[in-house]
XYZ file of C-alpha atoms in Angstrom:
445
model
C 18.299 6.270 8.375
C 15.809 6.767 10.660
C 12.397 7.975 9.810
C 9.544 8.889 12.410
C 6.111 7.837 12.101
C 3.204 10.253 13.219
C 2.607 10.845 16.979
C 1.093 7.706 18.610
C -2.303 9.302 19.509
C -4.181 8.078 16.652
C -6.519 11.005 16.750
C -6.219 11.636 12.954
C -5.893 9.312 10.183
C -5.327 9.727 6.294
C -7.578 8.178 4.090
C -7.071 4.495 3.498
C -6.626 4.946 -0.189
C -4.089 7.852 0.101
C -1.922 6.224 2.846
C -1.757 2.952 0.859
C -0.908 4.726 -2.076
C 1.870 6.531 -0.469
C 3.267 3.681 1.726
C 3.101 0.733 -0.466
C 3.526 -0.695 -4.002
C 1.834 -3.819 -5.084
C 4.535 -6.465 -5.288
C 4.617 -10.185 -5.061
C 5.433 -12.032 -1.724
C 9.006 -11.290 -1.943
C 8.300 -7.539 -2.620
C 6.328 -7.241 0.596
C 6.166 -3.800 2.301
C 8.320 -2.461 4.784
C 8.245 -0.922 8.199
C 9.391 2.214 9.094
C 12.392 2.290 11.048
C 12.052 3.468 14.685
C 13.070 6.739 16.204
C 16.732 7.233 16.707
C 18.077 5.402 19.753
C 21.397 5.505 21.356
C 23.968 3.279 19.410
C 26.752 3.022 22.004
C 27.103 -0.666 23.579
C 29.761 -2.354 25.542
C 32.302 -4.166 23.547
C 31.748 -7.475 22.190
C 32.501 -10.924 23.646
C 34.402 -13.267 21.653
C 32.656 -13.725 18.450
C 30.612 -16.522 17.408
C 31.508 -18.666 14.561
C 30.008 -17.513 11.117
C 28.796 -19.475 8.209
C 31.317 -20.343 5.555
C 31.214 -18.487 2.416
C 29.544 -20.454 -0.287
C 32.125 -22.067 -2.709
C 30.370 -23.993 -5.334
C 32.553 -26.294 -7.527
C 32.055 -26.518 -11.189
C 30.573 -30.291 -12.206
C 33.107 -32.392 -13.888
C 32.440 -33.214 -17.593
C 31.655 -36.959 -16.760
C 28.860 -35.873 -14.080
C 25.277 -36.554 -14.567
C 22.366 -38.435 -13.263
C 23.886 -41.232 -10.796
C 27.495 -40.143 -11.465
C 29.677 -37.632 -9.535
C 29.460 -35.332 -6.312
C 25.871 -35.196 -5.131
C 23.848 -31.804 -5.547
C 21.038 -30.309 -3.725
C 19.071 -27.935 -5.847
C 16.501 -25.448 -4.467
C 13.422 -24.050 -6.203
C 10.540 -21.820 -5.298
C 10.081 -18.280 -4.033
C 11.625 -15.850 -1.516
C 11.240 -18.104 1.482
C 13.797 -20.515 0.041
C 15.862 -18.105 -2.393
C 17.567 -16.430 0.592
C 15.587 -13.264 0.411
C 16.598 -11.046 3.663
C 19.737 -13.336 4.254
C 21.857 -10.320 4.547
C 20.508 -9.332 7.982
C 21.295 -10.999 11.311
C 18.854 -9.514 13.579
C 17.752 -5.866 13.455
C 18.766 -2.397 14.777
C 16.958 0.935 14.232
C 20.086 2.892 15.105
C 22.563 1.505 12.908
C 22.134 -0.892 10.030
C 25.853 -2.049 10.216
C 25.071 -3.838 13.754
C 23.038 -6.412 11.614
C 24.905 -6.559 8.258
C 26.249 -10.024 8.221
C 26.901 -10.221 4.375
C 27.241 -6.787 3.190
C 25.990 -5.327 -0.070
C 27.084 -8.382 -2.284
C 24.929 -10.700 -0.242
C 22.746 -11.618 -3.378
C 25.405 -11.669 -5.949
C 25.064 -14.990 -7.220
C 26.481 -14.871 -10.801
C 29.709 -16.960 -11.643
C 31.938 -14.005 -11.146
C 30.320 -12.902 -7.947
C 29.646 -9.332 -9.459
C 25.941 -9.275 -9.436
C 22.723 -11.184 -9.534
C 21.856 -13.844 -12.483
C 18.362 -12.434 -12.372
C 17.736 -9.133 -10.837
C 15.867 -9.110 -7.492
C 15.709 -12.804 -7.181
C 17.877 -12.416 -4.021
C 19.465 -15.602 -3.813
C 21.629 -15.078 -0.828
C 24.830 -16.734 -0.003
C 23.249 -17.652 3.485
C 20.453 -19.643 1.676
C 19.719 -23.252 2.616
C 20.743 -24.655 -0.445
C 24.491 -24.960 0.505
C 24.311 -27.873 3.271
C 27.951 -28.622 2.659
C 29.594 -31.829 3.877
C 30.646 -32.819 0.362
C 27.252 -31.884 -1.070
C 27.149 -28.997 -3.572
C 24.329 -26.682 -3.779
C 22.639 -24.945 -6.578
C 19.868 -22.233 -5.796
C 17.482 -21.610 -8.600
C 14.677 -20.194 -6.463
C 13.497 -16.348 -6.938
C 12.188 -13.797 -4.844
C 8.733 -13.028 -5.821
C 8.045 -16.231 -7.948
C 4.684 -17.959 -8.345
C 4.210 -21.464 -9.652
C 3.922 -19.694 -13.300
C 6.588 -17.604 -14.835
C 5.939 -13.735 -14.834
C 7.511 -11.394 -17.313
C 6.669 -8.187 -16.014
C 8.832 -5.522 -15.221
C 10.799 -7.811 -12.996
C 11.264 -11.273 -14.458
C 10.313 -13.925 -12.180
C 10.648 -17.522 -13.236
C 8.108 -19.918 -12.229
C 8.500 -23.693 -11.758
C 7.694 -24.245 -15.489
C 9.489 -24.667 -18.732
C 9.278 -21.148 -19.820
C 12.094 -19.884 -22.219
C 12.123 -16.510 -23.737
C 14.242 -13.334 -24.037
C 13.731 -12.511 -20.379
C 14.992 -15.823 -19.253
C 14.063 -19.447 -18.263
C 11.583 -21.026 -15.798
C 12.802 -22.943 -12.800
C 11.852 -26.381 -14.160
C 13.861 -25.642 -17.586
C 16.648 -24.506 -15.443
C 16.752 -27.752 -13.341
C 16.563 -29.923 -16.271
C 19.504 -28.280 -17.943
C 21.588 -28.417 -14.510
C 20.542 -31.762 -13.650
C 21.723 -33.193 -16.992
C 25.465 -32.458 -16.076
C 25.267 -32.848 -12.225
C 24.242 -35.740 -9.983
C 21.257 -34.068 -8.604
C 20.398 -36.303 -5.582
C 17.731 -33.887 -3.893
C 15.403 -31.169 -5.227
C 13.591 -28.873 -2.522
C 10.441 -26.797 -3.423
C 8.920 -24.007 -1.453
C 6.130 -22.327 -3.614
C 2.586 -21.041 -3.366
C 2.739 -18.147 -0.921
C 2.610 -15.646 -3.742
C -0.280 -17.633 -5.452
C -2.104 -16.897 -2.384
C -1.410 -13.199 -2.637
C 0.252 -13.269 0.610
C 2.017 -9.838 0.119
C -1.626 -8.168 -0.624
C -2.814 -9.826 2.760
C 0.144 -8.437 4.774
C -0.324 -5.146 3.076
C -4.071 -4.956 4.148
C -3.312 -6.011 7.805
C -0.350 -3.261 8.237
C -2.536 -0.565 6.511
C -5.393 -1.591 8.907
C -3.294 -1.142 11.789
C -1.926 2.133 11.021
C -5.235 3.624 9.874
C -7.529 2.797 12.696
C -7.570 3.587 16.402
C -7.372 1.061 19.280
C -10.917 1.972 20.233
C -12.356 1.119 16.731
C -9.954 -1.658 15.263
C -10.209 -2.452 11.468
C -9.029 -6.036 11.001
C -7.783 -7.205 8.035
C -9.024 -11.093 8.516
C -12.743 -9.985 7.810
C -11.745 -7.910 4.670
C -13.505 -9.496 1.493
C -10.289 -8.779 -0.427
C -8.344 -10.684 2.082
C -10.708 -13.494 2.705
C -11.149 -14.115 -1.188
C -7.889 -15.616 -1.142
C -8.552 -18.464 1.419
C -12.156 -19.729 0.021
C -12.182 -23.405 -0.617
C -12.247 -22.663 -4.325
C -9.222 -20.635 -4.318
C -7.504 -22.911 -2.036
C -8.140 -25.903 -4.457
C -6.887 -23.793 -7.482
C -3.709 -23.065 -5.758
C -3.285 -26.578 -4.707
C -3.644 -27.611 -8.477
C -1.116 -25.118 -9.639
C 1.422 -26.517 -6.948
C 0.738 -29.912 -8.179
C 1.374 -28.814 -11.660
C 4.744 -27.181 -10.519
C 5.671 -30.439 -8.694
C 5.028 -32.362 -11.958
C 7.015 -30.073 -13.786
C 10.117 -30.983 -11.368
C 9.509 -34.506 -12.092
C 9.227 -34.052 -15.850
C 12.647 -32.129 -15.687
C 14.582 -34.683 -13.850
C 13.090 -37.497 -16.123
C 13.873 -35.434 -19.185
C 17.629 -35.126 -17.706
C 17.902 -38.926 -17.429
C 16.795 -39.722 -13.995
C 14.523 -42.328 -12.774
C 12.841 -41.635 -9.412
C 15.060 -43.867 -7.388
C 18.016 -41.530 -8.259
C 16.806 -38.396 -6.579
C 14.245 -37.327 -3.893
C 11.693 -34.332 -3.980
C 11.370 -32.490 -0.830
C 8.216 -30.367 -0.326
C 9.117 -27.534 2.118
C 6.360 -25.556 4.037
C 6.554 -21.965 5.213
C 7.502 -21.044 8.855
C 5.401 -18.715 11.079
C 6.894 -15.208 10.783
C 5.173 -13.642 13.875
C 3.760 -14.727 17.143
C 0.198 -14.701 18.289
C -0.934 -11.051 19.553
C -0.333 -12.189 23.036
C 3.340 -12.965 22.262
C 4.101 -9.546 20.709
C 6.362 -7.438 22.885
C 4.984 -3.930 21.915
C 1.668 -2.835 22.830
C -1.384 -2.480 20.511
C -1.810 1.154 21.510
C 0.294 3.978 19.726
C 2.587 3.253 16.499
C 5.384 1.632 18.513
C 4.534 -1.793 17.140
C 5.139 -0.573 13.669
C 7.682 2.287 14.116
C 10.096 0.401 16.388
C 9.275 -3.232 15.993
C 8.026 -3.129 12.132
C 5.248 -5.644 13.103
C 1.970 -3.390 12.784
C -0.775 -6.062 13.041
C -3.419 -6.036 15.444
C -3.462 -9.123 18.020
C -6.489 -10.573 16.266
C -4.924 -10.469 12.913
C -1.777 -12.118 14.184
C -3.719 -14.703 15.713
C -5.464 -15.186 12.427
C -2.478 -15.474 10.655
C -1.210 -18.304 12.577
C -4.567 -20.098 12.847
C -5.777 -19.642 9.610
C -3.495 -18.342 6.996
C -0.237 -20.267 7.597
C -2.238 -23.738 7.976
C -4.266 -23.166 4.906
C -1.144 -22.286 2.630
C 0.907 -25.003 4.069
C -2.118 -27.425 3.894
C -2.134 -26.779 0.175
C 1.460 -27.554 -0.121
C 1.268 -30.696 1.813
C -1.763 -31.707 -0.272
C 0.000 -31.189 -3.346
C 2.734 -33.166 -2.188
C 0.484 -36.204 -1.955
C -1.710 -35.408 -4.907
C 1.466 -35.577 -7.301
C 1.610 -39.507 -6.664
C 5.538 -39.727 -6.752
C 7.364 -42.478 -4.612
C 10.120 -40.254 -4.026
C 8.523 -37.323 -2.038
C 9.453 -36.252 1.360
C 8.224 -33.096 3.152
C 10.059 -30.803 5.387
C 7.534 -28.964 7.843
C 9.025 -25.420 8.628
C 5.633 -24.197 10.505
C 7.153 -23.819 14.040
C 11.067 -23.605 13.032
C 11.200 -19.999 14.354
C 9.080 -20.236 17.343
C 10.715 -18.119 19.970
C 12.766 -16.273 17.379
C 9.645 -14.556 15.392
C 9.574 -10.969 14.437
C 8.563 -8.832 17.660
C 8.349 -11.884 19.912
C 8.696 -11.798 23.555
C 12.173 -13.015 24.474
C 14.230 -11.536 21.654
C 14.825 -7.942 20.528
C 16.711 -5.411 18.556
C 20.370 -4.888 19.305
C 19.666 -1.668 21.320
C 17.006 -3.371 23.426
C 18.979 -6.357 24.378
C 22.217 -4.460 24.936
C 24.421 -6.449 22.393
C 26.937 -4.405 20.139
C 26.229 -6.432 16.793
C 25.471 -9.685 15.135
C 29.039 -10.909 15.801
C 28.444 -10.719 19.732
C 28.186 -13.819 21.795
C 24.603 -14.768 22.225
C 23.283 -12.709 19.186
C 21.632 -15.669 17.504
C 19.679 -16.563 20.478
C 18.613 -12.926 21.414
C 17.740 -11.352 18.376
C 14.921 -11.864 15.852
C 15.257 -14.565 12.757
C 12.553 -12.568 10.748
C 13.096 -9.162 9.115
C 11.269 -6.047 9.910
C 8.319 -4.921 7.581
C 9.484 -1.573 6.015
C 7.273 0.809 4.155
C 8.410 2.291 0.785
C 8.326 5.850 2.152
C 10.913 4.819 4.871
C 13.542 2.910 2.864
C 15.324 6.196 1.553
C 18.843 5.748 1.039
C 19.271 2.904 3.651
C 20.791 -0.306 2.388
C 17.523 -2.157 3.008
C 14.988 -3.509 0.427
C 11.384 -3.377 0.705
C 11.108 -6.904 -0.606
C 13.234 -8.331 2.442
C 10.250 -7.569 4.664
C 8.822 -10.329 6.867
C 11.572 -12.819 5.476
C 13.764 -15.246 7.287
C 17.063 -13.088 8.200
C 20.488 -14.432 8.300
C 20.134 -16.697 11.314
C 16.681 -17.924 10.043
C 18.355 -18.915 6.705
C 21.024 -20.756 8.476
C 18.593 -22.381 10.706
C 16.668 -23.806 7.899
C 20.060 -25.010 6.185
C 20.371 -26.710 9.469
C 17.004 -28.332 8.856
C 17.763 -29.293 5.509
C 21.124 -30.918 6.084
C 19.107 -33.299 8.623
C 16.519 -34.141 6.061
C 19.350 -34.930 3.572
C 20.478 -37.510 6.218
C 23.652 -38.454 4.617
C 21.952 -39.230 1.364
C 18.883 -41.112 2.690
C 16.508 -38.203 2.793
C 13.748 -38.324 5.373
C 10.620 -36.054 6.397
C 10.210 -34.159 9.296
C 9.291 -31.145 11.282
C 11.955 -28.613 12.213
C 12.104 -26.585 15.473
C 14.715 -24.606 17.299
C 17.248 -26.672 19.498
C 18.554 -25.542 22.584
C 16.291 -22.500 22.890
C 17.387 -19.980 25.218
C 21.298 -21.048 25.308
C 22.660 -19.250 22.416
C 24.237 -22.385 20.854
C 25.470 -22.430 17.366
C 26.987 -25.635 15.612
C 30.798 -25.415 14.704
C 29.710 -23.954 11.285
C 27.958 -21.075 12.675
C 24.433 -22.351 12.273
C 21.624 -22.154 14.786
C 21.099 -25.731 16.377
C 17.764 -27.127 15.097
C 15.882 -30.364 15.726
C 14.215 -32.519 13.073
C 11.514 -34.470 14.628
C 8.662 -36.672 13.326
C 6.074 -34.733 11.371
C 3.241 -33.264 13.136
């Protein structure tokens, strides 16, 4: 479904309060906002070339009765929030003319229960394209949940944190890990958490609303809003860092309670990737509404710059600091900061399917020429489309598979190592035989 935004003359604007109430709902990181889809464009495209390989479906074997700490098939377990659960992993690139062109996994993308008939926890959005499933004789278990913070939330949507909560609504991720690890040979636990503790969803909401409700000649930036900057004060950064340390301590306790010593498993702390380029790298003009109505990236240039120069380094710095503070001998770090550079939302050099002239996600070159981050969509524009608001600004199908490729290199045939992940063969549309973008794991920067 296509929804039009107002005419891009910015001559009249609704009040900020009414505009925000109409377009957005307050939600955690995974339940971001969502961009309106663009005006309808012609959908016809030439016939596709030979399709590229696609990622194999997830086939997770049940552990044997004798499996446990140090015994049996190795397992990788992922914990955290939407940036590791697989949120938006259904969509490979984007099209404003026909969602089918980007629909890689279909309506069952997030079905993770034993029978494959639904979600174990509603709206956790654990996609089959998520990075946990590195294969090669290694099993994967994805316990992350879109919208999670370090602590469990039992509101209208249950969101397990990395703690030992147990109640009628469900269990915390640390408790789930402890139970799973007792009957599996868990060799590596990967954690990505903290974005929601920094209220990242609210930050993005403020930035998009400010873009849509102020003219180019009187820009209202979000990076100087007190409600935004309050999330990045030294005291709040220290508080979030301490909560992440607590979450990592809980992971270590869960593994110890399950019968492991630190020589039998590795804790990998994973940082967040940059989802948008600096303002100069956005392919849509600041003038008018095209940046939002077509691209789904309604940010002023200065706010995009600030996101990359301040927000992301602050959040990732807190995670890396926590990895050091926890004081475990078996910690490794996977830096994803630049993993999507060249493939980010609205970045120059990539585009929507109708912009680049490819029929759909199966077309040769699709992974190289489309974005790896999902558009921001607003509540008012979802309608009866197959999109979820919470998929906004998250790694899409190609991004998920790229992170999986990075994580497999961190696994390193059972001898986990740290590293920074970047796109390999940028501009050559190369995929691995398993259908993943080819990535490079280099030294930590």
